[in-house]
Amino acid sequence: MGLLTDSASRKKLHNLLFANWPILSFLLYVIGMVWLLALPLNDYNDGCYISENALMPGMTHTHYNQFRDANEFTQSIRKISSRNIPAKWLLKHFKKLGFDTYTQNFTFRQPFSHIKDEIITGTNVYGILRAPRKAGTEAIVLNVPYRPINETIQESTHAGLGLMISLASYFQTKTYWSKDIIFLVTDKEYYGLQAWLESYYGIPTSGIEREELGGRGGSIQSAITLEIPSEFVESLNIKLEGVNGQLPNLDVFNMAVRICEREGITPTLPRPASGSYERSNAYIPSLMTALNMISKHATGIPSGNHGLFLKFHIEAITLQGVLSDRSYSSKMRNIGRAVEGIFRSLNNLLERFHASYFFYVLPSEHRYISIAIFLWNAAADIQYLKKIWNDIKDDEQTDDHKPTKANIEVAFYRYQQDFKFLLALITLVYFSGIILYIIPHAVWEQAIQYKVDPVTSLYVAYFNIFLISLYVPFALRSQFKKYLASYSKLEYTSNWVTVLCGSHTLLAISFIALSNINFSLAVSFAVFMSPIALFIQLKKDGLYRHFQRILLLVVFPPFLVIILIILRQIINLGLESISSFSALTAFHHALITSLTEQQLIGASCYPIVCLVFWPIWLMFWAIVNFNQVT
Amino acid sequence: MISKYYYLSLLYVIFISLVPSTLASVKANDHYHEELVLQPLATGHLYAHFQFTTYWNVDISDKDAFKHFNLFPKPLGQILSRYDVEELHFALTQGLWRPDWWGYPLISSPPGAELSAWFSTNPSQSIDSAWSGLTNALSGLFCASLNFIDSTSTVSPAWSFRPEGASSEKNINSSRLRYATLTSETICTENLTPWKKLLPCDAKAGLSALFNSLALYNVFYHSMGVHVRPVCKTKDCKDPGVELKQTLSLVFDPILHSGSRDWNFASLFSKVIPSVCPMATSSQIFVDVSNNITYGEFTLNPPPHSLTPMKYTKSEVYAVYDLNLIDFDQTYASHGFNLAMEWKRTKKYGRGLKPPLYTHRYATGVGDENGGIRTRIYNHDNKDITILYMEVVPWYFRLYLHTFKILCNKNSTKNILLNRRYIPGKDRSRPYLLELVLRLPSKSSTTITMDFQRAFLKWTEHPPNAHHGFYISSAVISAILPNDINTTTPPLISTKRNHDKEAITRIYTEALLVTLPTPDFSMPFIVICLTSTVVAIAFGSIHNLTTRQYQLKNVEEAKKQNILSRLISLVLPFKKK
């Protein structure tokens, strides 16, 4: 280990890095970006394969043929469809099959609602087909979220319900099941499922009050969510993204794709709506599909009910029927057989899913980018090492009156460091972050209490916090001038070097930690934050400082979020759809959604912005504005 | 010459006269009965319970008697005698008996394998070694992995289990009892074949001729058992005997086979009864017809030989078929005896009986750190019921007694727990055992809660299917239910010998599958190897640098030393001068 022990070679390495730091860090950033764009190329990703041999997808012959029943069921549900879940109707059908049937009521207070104490109630209905071959120690779930027609933005799921009932009566006639099959109809989107799962595992409530479950199957191994709006579907969209960037095991996806193709129903990944990106492995469609997945993945908000199963270590996907605008032939038989095939496969499972990947990006249905490849990209983007060397270099530059390279070891060696400064600043910025994190709920509650428009008051509150936070460096500067004067110039500068080092290190560490949890989120922020962080240095030059301020304001977290939203819209809908108004409504929607989801299902997008990115940004802001080298 | 012939003929006479006498004595010494109980269940299922009983008038502790066997199976008899077993209960079960659907079975057993044995009061070996020998011997006999039963899964419950036979001891000491379950055990034909071979007629004739393994495993509940107990003909027990009871319980879904509740032997088993077993003293089929009206009327074809009312309530009636009365040579010569039940009303699946006592048990908690077990026990009866609750938890689920809680929907929570016996587990040697005596208030549901911590297993302790999870076996609830409760017991031979022992109803709850923290046995190992190598290399040089003592050495002096002393100092560094 000459590198660690031999001071001569170490110095050589230092000098190499000092001399070339701007080029090196720029190079790393460029490599990262190129790498990201190169990932969808076929040479940089791999073909999908099944790792779990027990699944044996498509090895069984599927015989489901009761699609006419399914259509009849769908019709009768449409007839009785109302705002509330047709619990009686469902129970009647489950009981006819001899299932154990239960209902569960739940209530929760809608956060960020415009009505005071708005209570939302719902009912989950489920029936359990008991496995004849095992003692009910394991279970698989077929979940259909109930959506009333024309009530929600999303399409209704009545055809999915009809299919579920007919599948239930078909599955019931088979004796090969070794896992209990739970047919679960959930109400109120994620919240019903959240209540059900929390109750299933007997964990304390997270804001949704619920009834005890009357009965359970065994430990749930896997789950499939069906969202079929009508029998005239063209293909099945497979949705994967879960809460906080969790993804299902890649084997589940691979299995679903294979079985769907075998049964004659096209499986697709969600693709941008603009342009007709066909299923292909060509570069541009692959890139757009991958970017689309990254954009959804980064939000940390699940794209379907399956996302909540993932939170409970249950591998799950959502099969969403894509409506056809061309053909009017019913595909219910194919979908039914695909679901049958998937359940037969899951029934074969001997162990929980563990063999395949949990971290991946998908450029197409048959190719994947594994964590082993994309994490290097993240690492290159983040340029962790660069930052520290960068700061040492800074140190050298600012003290150019005695620049003996031999003296410069590491910034912390050079001077008697005073960490008070750094600690004070860190405390301050994180305090601001915490306030930002707490404020929306408090403000909203108070606004409702005093009958003020909550949206306006929320934005006013935000505006004030931002203003105060932005002004704090200026205010402190004048306040502390006297106190600061007691420092020698050298000490003063060295303190700022410490602060700079600290903030850069903090940024790098945050990115690295985040990229391991939610790669997409880390990359989305790093792409913008890293180059700008590069320019944050200690300069006397006034013009340069203005330049820094402008740069920082561009990545001011709310602005950055808006930029990301616009980018996402471009990816999804194309350039022409963008207007400032739609971006702002989208921002408002995103804000309220992330706040609500954070409270009810524990999505951590908002906390990450408030408690990770905002403080670091504020620190940079303080460095740029506070640092007056007298 | 004459004398020679005389002796020969004398020998012949003696031989001739001896053979029938020994045969006769053996014949009087043991006898064999076949019984089949068929019970249509409220849900539309059909419960079939085969019971093959062999009696042998010997003392189970008499080792000399266990040298000559007639009807009693020799392989089992030798094992019993070798390991000083007084009473043995062994069951292999696929599926779970659901009391809330089907009521209570004639003999209940938990999913997987269950083995319990009472050892003799004066054993020739230590009970633990006898137990380990017994498990291994039975494992070989029944092709089951009973050899996995070791001290980590064996308990001696003090309250929940009593000897079912005539015990040789007045004050029962549970130290003679060993009890273990293996929930992960799967049952298949390889277990049935050796079990079948213990029967005098194998599966060639009599009721056992119905055994068609394809049909026997395509059911909702399958449980085969072997029960050995000492019995007495009279109350004072002057004439001891051994009873071997081989049982096979099945729950069919006739609706799957025929589309309605109708069934016959051919549709259920794909077989009929070709002949009666000649070894069997009695061979009877009981069909529960007491609920004929309530479930929708049915008819039996052919009509039964007699009807037997039950002792408690007159509404419970069994239709009895006596195979010995059936003329197999003429009436059923061509196609055998095929019993059929036909329903008049065509209702398919029905609602389960909600019996007085049933349970729901589940595991709580998400993640790899903590979890819990919750058992909800329902008492739907109008009276309070006192039950014994037993829970055996493997050591790798570390139970915490301070988290033990009993909640009842009625307010009188404090009077529920009457007594508690808790034996904490020991890592890698002993499971946790919890026994409770509970008085369940009428019309109530009681929840027993206990939390555990998931232990880290050593990586060699993981089974090959490490990600499958680990089982917590069924909790056992034993209760003496009031007589008026709808528990039907057919007039089986073995129940006649119980001598006023109260019928204990046993309920086995759901077994639980819980995951433990499991390493991904592929990728992290590579990562760990890599990082460990890097750390080890860095550690070596840093450790070297920081701990080495640098000392000045006089070069001149070293030069002065001759070659020999330098060599010596090299080889023997401690010999400094």
XYZ file of C-alpha atoms in Angstrom, chain B residues 27 33 41 98-99 111 114 145 187 238 244 296 298 379 396 398 401 421 435 441 487 555 557 568:
24
model
C -56.225 -66.080 17.018
C -61.488 -54.170 12.943
C -70.298 -31.468 6.002
C -60.848 -25.736 9.471
C -63.182 -25.963 12.469
C -50.278 -29.563 9.416
C -46.709 -34.591 14.694
C -38.025 -36.721 7.805
C -46.939 -35.787 2.745
C -56.400 -57.038 35.153
C -53.067 -50.016 17.447
C -81.122 -30.898 1.979
C -80.238 -37.195 0.388
C -66.049 -18.869 22.129
C -34.758 -18.429 16.482
C -36.934 -15.047 20.546
C -42.536 -12.595 28.029
C -46.293 -22.169 32.423
C -48.803 -23.296 28.241
C -66.124 -16.014 28.734
C -69.934 -32.922 18.328
C 25.643 -1.037 13.272
C 28.386 -3.853 17.016
C 22.234 -18.257 15.827
